[in-house]
């Protein structure tokens, strides 16, 4: 082999390597560009998802409030916790003496009160869970202030100290407030 031929083939191989390097570089830049575009779409999708989650959490809270409001309508103006506990004990007695008709008939009215009371507590717990899920979405708002007052008054109501009327008024204020789909 001639030295000039070897140099020529080396030059051709170097030129081909440079061409391949150029096309590889172009492919790398296209890959970087595609990755950046993908990241932009992913960020936009994540932002949209966050807003949808905020709306879902607010909607869950509104639904829980509506259910609590409905249950509160069937509750007495004032609750006597001692009476509720007596009725609960009577319900247990009914289960024990389920074959005795006289005892069963006397207890059925109290059983309804206990069911309503337990349902009210369950719905209130659901509202509190929904409120906690909002995680400061309502900080420094009138809604947050009213909800805090409602929680205090609810505890007073189930202890027999407060009346149902103030709770109903606060629930009405909260449910009339637009907080899920705020008008812009």
mmCIF file with all atom_site columns, C-alpha atoms in Angstrom, residues 24-137:
data_model
loop_
_atom_site.group_PDB
_atom_site.id
_atom_site.type_symbol
_atom_site.label_atom_id
_atom_site.label_alt_id
_atom_site.label_comp_id
_atom_site.label_asym_id
_atom_site.label_entity_id
_atom_site.label_seq_id
_atom_site.pdbx_PDB_ins_code
_atom_site.Cartn_x
_atom_site.Cartn_y
_atom_site.Cartn_z
_atom_site.occupancy
_atom_site.B_iso_or_equiv
_atom_site.pdbx_formal_charge
_atom_site.auth_seq_id
_atom_site.auth_comp_id
_atom_site.auth_asym_id
_atom_site.auth_atom_id
_atom_site.pdbx_PDB_model_num
ATOM 1   C CA . UNK A 1 24  ? -25.383 12.949  15.932 1.00 0.00 ? 24  UNK A CA 1
ATOM 2   C CA . UNK A 1 25  ? -25.052 16.478  17.273 1.00 0.00 ? 25  UNK A CA 1
ATOM 3   C CA . UNK A 1 26  ? -28.162 17.529  15.318 1.00 0.00 ? 26  UNK A CA 1
ATOM 4   C CA . UNK A 1 27  ? -30.084 14.519  16.676 1.00 0.00 ? 27  UNK A CA 1
ATOM 5   C CA . UNK A 1 28  ? -28.966 15.410  20.216 1.00 0.00 ? 28  UNK A CA 1
ATOM 6   C CA . UNK A 1 29  ? -30.195 18.988  19.803 1.00 0.00 ? 29  UNK A CA 1
ATOM 7   C CA . UNK A 1 30  ? -33.523 17.724  18.455 1.00 0.00 ? 30  UNK A CA 1
ATOM 8   C CA . UNK A 1 31  ? -33.764 15.428  21.476 1.00 0.00 ? 31  UNK A CA 1
ATOM 9   C CA . UNK A 1 32  ? -33.037 18.342  23.830 1.00 0.00 ? 32  UNK A CA 1
ATOM 10  C CA . UNK A 1 33  ? -35.681 20.444  22.076 1.00 0.00 ? 33  UNK A CA 1
ATOM 11  C CA . UNK A 1 34  ? -38.255 17.623  22.305 1.00 0.00 ? 34  UNK A CA 1
ATOM 12  C CA . UNK A 1 35  ? -37.432 17.159  26.006 1.00 0.00 ? 35  UNK A CA 1
ATOM 13  C CA . UNK A 1 36  ? -37.931 20.881  26.704 1.00 0.00 ? 36  UNK A CA 1
ATOM 14  C CA . UNK A 1 37  ? -41.265 20.871  24.862 1.00 0.00 ? 37  UNK A CA 1
ATOM 15  C CA . UNK A 1 38  ? -42.322 17.760  26.822 1.00 0.00 ? 38  UNK A CA 1
ATOM 16  C CA . UNK A 1 39  ? -41.358 19.448  30.102 1.00 0.00 ? 39  UNK A CA 1
ATOM 17  C CA . UNK A 1 40  ? -43.434 22.500  29.187 1.00 0.00 ? 40  UNK A CA 1
ATOM 18  C CA . UNK A 1 41  ? -46.484 20.327  28.493 1.00 0.00 ? 41  UNK A CA 1
ATOM 19  C CA . UNK A 1 42  ? -45.893 18.348  31.697 1.00 0.00 ? 42  UNK A CA 1
ATOM 20  C CA . UNK A 1 43  ? -45.669 21.545  33.755 1.00 0.00 ? 43  UNK A CA 1
ATOM 21  C CA . UNK A 1 44  ? -48.867 22.844  32.190 1.00 0.00 ? 44  UNK A CA 1
ATOM 22  C CA . UNK A 1 45  ? -50.626 19.539  32.864 1.00 0.00 ? 45  UNK A CA 1
ATOM 23  C CA . UNK A 1 46  ? -49.419 19.552  36.469 1.00 0.00 ? 46  UNK A CA 1
ATOM 24  C CA . UNK A 1 47  ? -50.693 23.090  36.969 1.00 0.00 ? 47  UNK A CA 1
ATOM 25  C CA . UNK A 1 48  ? -54.064 22.126  35.516 1.00 0.00 ? 48  UNK A CA 1
ATOM 26  C CA . UNK A 1 49  ? -54.198 19.046  37.743 1.00 0.00 ? 49  UNK A CA 1
ATOM 27  C CA . UNK A 1 50  ? -53.489 21.157  40.831 1.00 0.00 ? 50  UNK A CA 1
ATOM 28  C CA . UNK A 1 51  ? -56.351 23.504  40.028 1.00 0.00 ? 51  UNK A CA 1
ATOM 29  C CA . UNK A 1 52  ? -58.679 20.568  39.409 1.00 0.00 ? 52  UNK A CA 1
ATOM 30  C CA . UNK A 1 53  ? -57.726 19.072  42.783 1.00 0.00 ? 53  UNK A CA 1
ATOM 31  C CA . UNK A 1 54  ? -58.422 22.379  44.527 1.00 0.00 ? 54  UNK A CA 1
ATOM 32  C CA . UNK A 1 55  ? -61.853 22.501  42.926 1.00 0.00 ? 55  UNK A CA 1
ATOM 33  C CA . UNK A 1 56  ? -62.555 18.871  43.854 1.00 0.00 ? 56  UNK A CA 1
ATOM 34  C CA . UNK A 1 57  ? -61.606 19.445  47.496 1.00 0.00 ? 57  UNK A CA 1
ATOM 35  C CA . UNK A 1 58  ? -63.771 22.573  47.687 1.00 0.00 ? 58  UNK A CA 1
ATOM 36  C CA . UNK A 1 59  ? -66.659 20.713  46.080 1.00 0.00 ? 59  UNK A CA 1
ATOM 37  C CA . UNK A 1 60  ? -66.312 17.845  48.573 1.00 0.00 ? 60  UNK A CA 1
ATOM 38  C CA . UNK A 1 61  ? -66.482 20.377  51.402 1.00 0.00 ? 61  UNK A CA 1
ATOM 39  C CA . UNK A 1 62  ? -69.597 21.993  49.914 1.00 0.00 ? 62  UNK A CA 1
ATOM 40  C CA . UNK A 1 63  ? -71.331 18.601  49.545 1.00 0.00 ? 63  UNK A CA 1
ATOM 41  C CA . UNK A 1 64  ? -70.423 17.647  53.126 1.00 0.00 ? 64  UNK A CA 1
ATOM 42  C CA . UNK A 1 65  ? -71.851 20.970  54.341 1.00 0.00 ? 65  UNK A CA 1
ATOM 43  C CA . UNK A 1 66  ? -75.092 20.381  52.453 1.00 0.00 ? 66  UNK A CA 1
ATOM 44  C CA . UNK A 1 67  ? -75.503 16.933  54.009 1.00 0.00 ? 67  UNK A CA 1
ATOM 45  C CA . UNK A 1 68  ? -74.788 18.302  57.478 1.00 0.00 ? 68  UNK A CA 1
ATOM 46  C CA . UNK A 1 69  ? -77.298 21.084  56.928 1.00 0.00 ? 69  UNK A CA 1
ATOM 47  C CA . UNK A 1 70  ? -79.967 18.551  55.944 1.00 0.00 ? 70  UNK A CA 1
ATOM 48  C CA . UNK A 1 71  ? -79.270 16.361  58.970 1.00 0.00 ? 71  UNK A CA 1
ATOM 49  C CA . UNK A 1 72  ? -79.338 19.363  61.288 1.00 0.00 ? 72  UNK A CA 1
ATOM 50  C CA . UNK A 1 73  ? -82.890 20.170  60.197 1.00 0.00 ? 73  UNK A CA 1
ATOM 51  C CA . UNK A 1 74  ? -84.148 16.925  61.761 1.00 0.00 ? 74  UNK A CA 1
ATOM 52  C CA . UNK A 1 75  ? -82.416 17.516  65.081 1.00 0.00 ? 75  UNK A CA 1
ATOM 53  C CA . UNK A 1 76  ? -84.129 19.062  68.113 1.00 0.00 ? 76  UNK A CA 1
ATOM 54  C CA . UNK A 1 77  ? -83.505 22.724  68.966 1.00 0.00 ? 77  UNK A CA 1
ATOM 55  C CA . UNK A 1 78  ? -81.498 21.694  72.005 1.00 0.00 ? 78  UNK A CA 1
ATOM 56  C CA . UNK A 1 79  ? -79.806 18.385  72.717 1.00 0.00 ? 79  UNK A CA 1
ATOM 57  C CA . UNK A 1 80  ? -79.752 16.761  76.121 1.00 0.00 ? 80  UNK A CA 1
ATOM 58  C CA . UNK A 1 81  ? -76.632 14.552  76.123 1.00 0.00 ? 81  UNK A CA 1
ATOM 59  C CA . UNK A 1 82  ? -77.875 12.593  79.139 1.00 0.00 ? 82  UNK A CA 1
ATOM 60  C CA . UNK A 1 83  ? -81.122 11.788  77.351 1.00 0.00 ? 83  UNK A CA 1
ATOM 61  C CA . UNK A 1 84  ? -79.217 10.639  74.261 1.00 0.00 ? 84  UNK A CA 1
ATOM 62  C CA . UNK A 1 85  ? -77.077 8.328   76.379 1.00 0.00 ? 85  UNK A CA 1
ATOM 63  C CA . UNK A 1 86  ? -80.163 6.920   78.112 1.00 0.00 ? 86  UNK A CA 1
ATOM 64  C CA . UNK A 1 87  ? -81.779 6.279   74.744 1.00 0.00 ? 87  UNK A CA 1
ATOM 65  C CA . UNK A 1 88  ? -78.554 4.633   73.532 1.00 0.00 ? 88  UNK A CA 1
ATOM 66  C CA . UNK A 1 89  ? -78.621 2.334   76.543 1.00 0.00 ? 89  UNK A CA 1
ATOM 67  C CA . UNK A 1 90  ? -82.260 1.537   75.790 1.00 0.00 ? 90  UNK A CA 1
ATOM 68  C CA . UNK A 1 91  ? -81.326 0.623   72.221 1.00 0.00 ? 91  UNK A CA 1
ATOM 69  C CA . UNK A 1 92  ? -78.750 -1.793  73.607 1.00 0.00 ? 92  UNK A CA 1
ATOM 70  C CA . UNK A 1 93  ? -81.441 -3.164  75.918 1.00 0.00 ? 93  UNK A CA 1
ATOM 71  C CA . UNK A 1 94  ? -83.687 -3.650  72.890 1.00 0.00 ? 94  UNK A CA 1
ATOM 72  C CA . UNK A 1 95  ? -81.012 -5.771  71.265 1.00 0.00 ? 95  UNK A CA 1
ATOM 73  C CA . UNK A 1 96  ? -80.687 -7.857  74.415 1.00 0.00 ? 96  UNK A CA 1
ATOM 74  C CA . UNK A 1 97  ? -84.454 -8.286  74.931 1.00 0.00 ? 97  UNK A CA 1
ATOM 75  C CA . UNK A 1 98  ? -85.470 -8.335  71.275 1.00 0.00 ? 98  UNK A CA 1
ATOM 76  C CA . UNK A 1 99  ? -88.169 -10.959 71.930 1.00 0.00 ? 99  UNK A CA 1
ATOM 77  C CA . UNK A 1 100 ? -90.093 -8.824  74.465 1.00 0.00 ? 100 UNK A CA 1
ATOM 78  C CA . UNK A 1 101 ? -92.589 -6.715  72.455 1.00 0.00 ? 101 UNK A CA 1
ATOM 79  C CA . UNK A 1 102 ? -93.419 -4.222  75.227 1.00 0.00 ? 102 UNK A CA 1
ATOM 80  C CA . UNK A 1 103 ? -89.793 -3.201  75.730 1.00 0.00 ? 103 UNK A CA 1
ATOM 81  C CA . UNK A 1 104 ? -89.207 -3.017  71.963 1.00 0.00 ? 104 UNK A CA 1
ATOM 82  C CA . UNK A 1 105 ? -92.147 -0.663  71.365 1.00 0.00 ? 105 UNK A CA 1
ATOM 83  C CA . UNK A 1 106 ? -91.101 1.756   74.125 1.00 0.00 ? 106 UNK A CA 1
ATOM 84  C CA . UNK A 1 107 ? -87.585 2.053   72.778 1.00 0.00 ? 107 UNK A CA 1
ATOM 85  C CA . UNK A 1 108 ? -88.254 2.674   69.059 1.00 0.00 ? 108 UNK A CA 1
ATOM 86  C CA . UNK A 1 109 ? -88.788 6.433   69.466 1.00 0.00 ? 109 UNK A CA 1
ATOM 87  C CA . UNK A 1 110 ? -85.492 6.813   71.293 1.00 0.00 ? 110 UNK A CA 1
ATOM 88  C CA . UNK A 1 111 ? -83.764 4.698   68.689 1.00 0.00 ? 111 UNK A CA 1
ATOM 89  C CA . UNK A 1 112 ? -84.616 7.262   65.998 1.00 0.00 ? 112 UNK A CA 1
ATOM 90  C CA . UNK A 1 113 ? -83.103 10.040  68.112 1.00 0.00 ? 113 UNK A CA 1
ATOM 91  C CA . UNK A 1 114 ? -79.905 8.042   68.613 1.00 0.00 ? 114 UNK A CA 1
ATOM 92  C CA . UNK A 1 115 ? -79.664 7.305   64.873 1.00 0.00 ? 115 UNK A CA 1
ATOM 93  C CA . UNK A 1 116 ? -80.146 10.988  63.993 1.00 0.00 ? 116 UNK A CA 1
ATOM 94  C CA . UNK A 1 117 ? -77.594 12.027  66.602 1.00 0.00 ? 117 UNK A CA 1
ATOM 95  C CA . UNK A 1 118 ? -75.019 9.497   65.367 1.00 0.00 ? 118 UNK A CA 1
ATOM 96  C CA . UNK A 1 119 ? -75.654 10.501  61.755 1.00 0.00 ? 119 UNK A CA 1
ATOM 97  C CA . UNK A 1 120 ? -75.187 14.169  62.677 1.00 0.00 ? 120 UNK A CA 1
ATOM 98  C CA . UNK A 1 121 ? -71.866 13.407  64.355 1.00 0.00 ? 121 UNK A CA 1
ATOM 99  C CA . UNK A 1 122 ? -70.771 11.339  61.369 1.00 0.00 ? 122 UNK A CA 1
ATOM 100 C CA . UNK A 1 123 ? -71.675 14.105  58.913 1.00 0.00 ? 123 UNK A CA 1
ATOM 101 C CA . UNK A 1 124 ? -69.941 16.696  61.081 1.00 0.00 ? 124 UNK A CA 1
ATOM 102 C CA . UNK A 1 125 ? -66.833 14.511  61.105 1.00 0.00 ? 125 UNK A CA 1
ATOM 103 C CA . UNK A 1 126 ? -67.061 14.298  57.310 1.00 0.00 ? 126 UNK A CA 1
ATOM 104 C CA . UNK A 1 127 ? -67.259 18.109  57.128 1.00 0.00 ? 127 UNK A CA 1
ATOM 105 C CA . UNK A 1 128 ? -64.211 18.446  59.349 1.00 0.00 ? 128 UNK A CA 1
ATOM 106 C CA . UNK A 1 129 ? -62.286 15.984  57.179 1.00 0.00 ? 129 UNK A CA 1
ATOM 107 C CA . UNK A 1 130 ? -63.283 17.892  54.052 1.00 0.00 ? 130 UNK A CA 1
ATOM 108 C CA . UNK A 1 131 ? -62.283 21.163  55.718 1.00 0.00 ? 131 UNK A CA 1
ATOM 109 C CA . UNK A 1 132 ? -58.869 19.745  56.627 1.00 0.00 ? 132 UNK A CA 1
ATOM 110 C CA . UNK A 1 133 ? -58.411 18.584  53.029 1.00 0.00 ? 133 UNK A CA 1
ATOM 111 C CA . UNK A 1 134 ? -58.720 22.176  51.826 1.00 0.00 ? 134 UNK A CA 1
ATOM 112 C CA . UNK A 1 135 ? -55.356 22.875  53.513 1.00 0.00 ? 135 UNK A CA 1
ATOM 113 C CA . UNK A 1 136 ? -55.415 26.608  53.950 1.00 0.00 ? 136 UNK A CA 1
ATOM 114 C CA . UNK A 1 137 ? -57.258 27.400  50.719 1.00 0.00 ? 137 UNK A CA 1
#
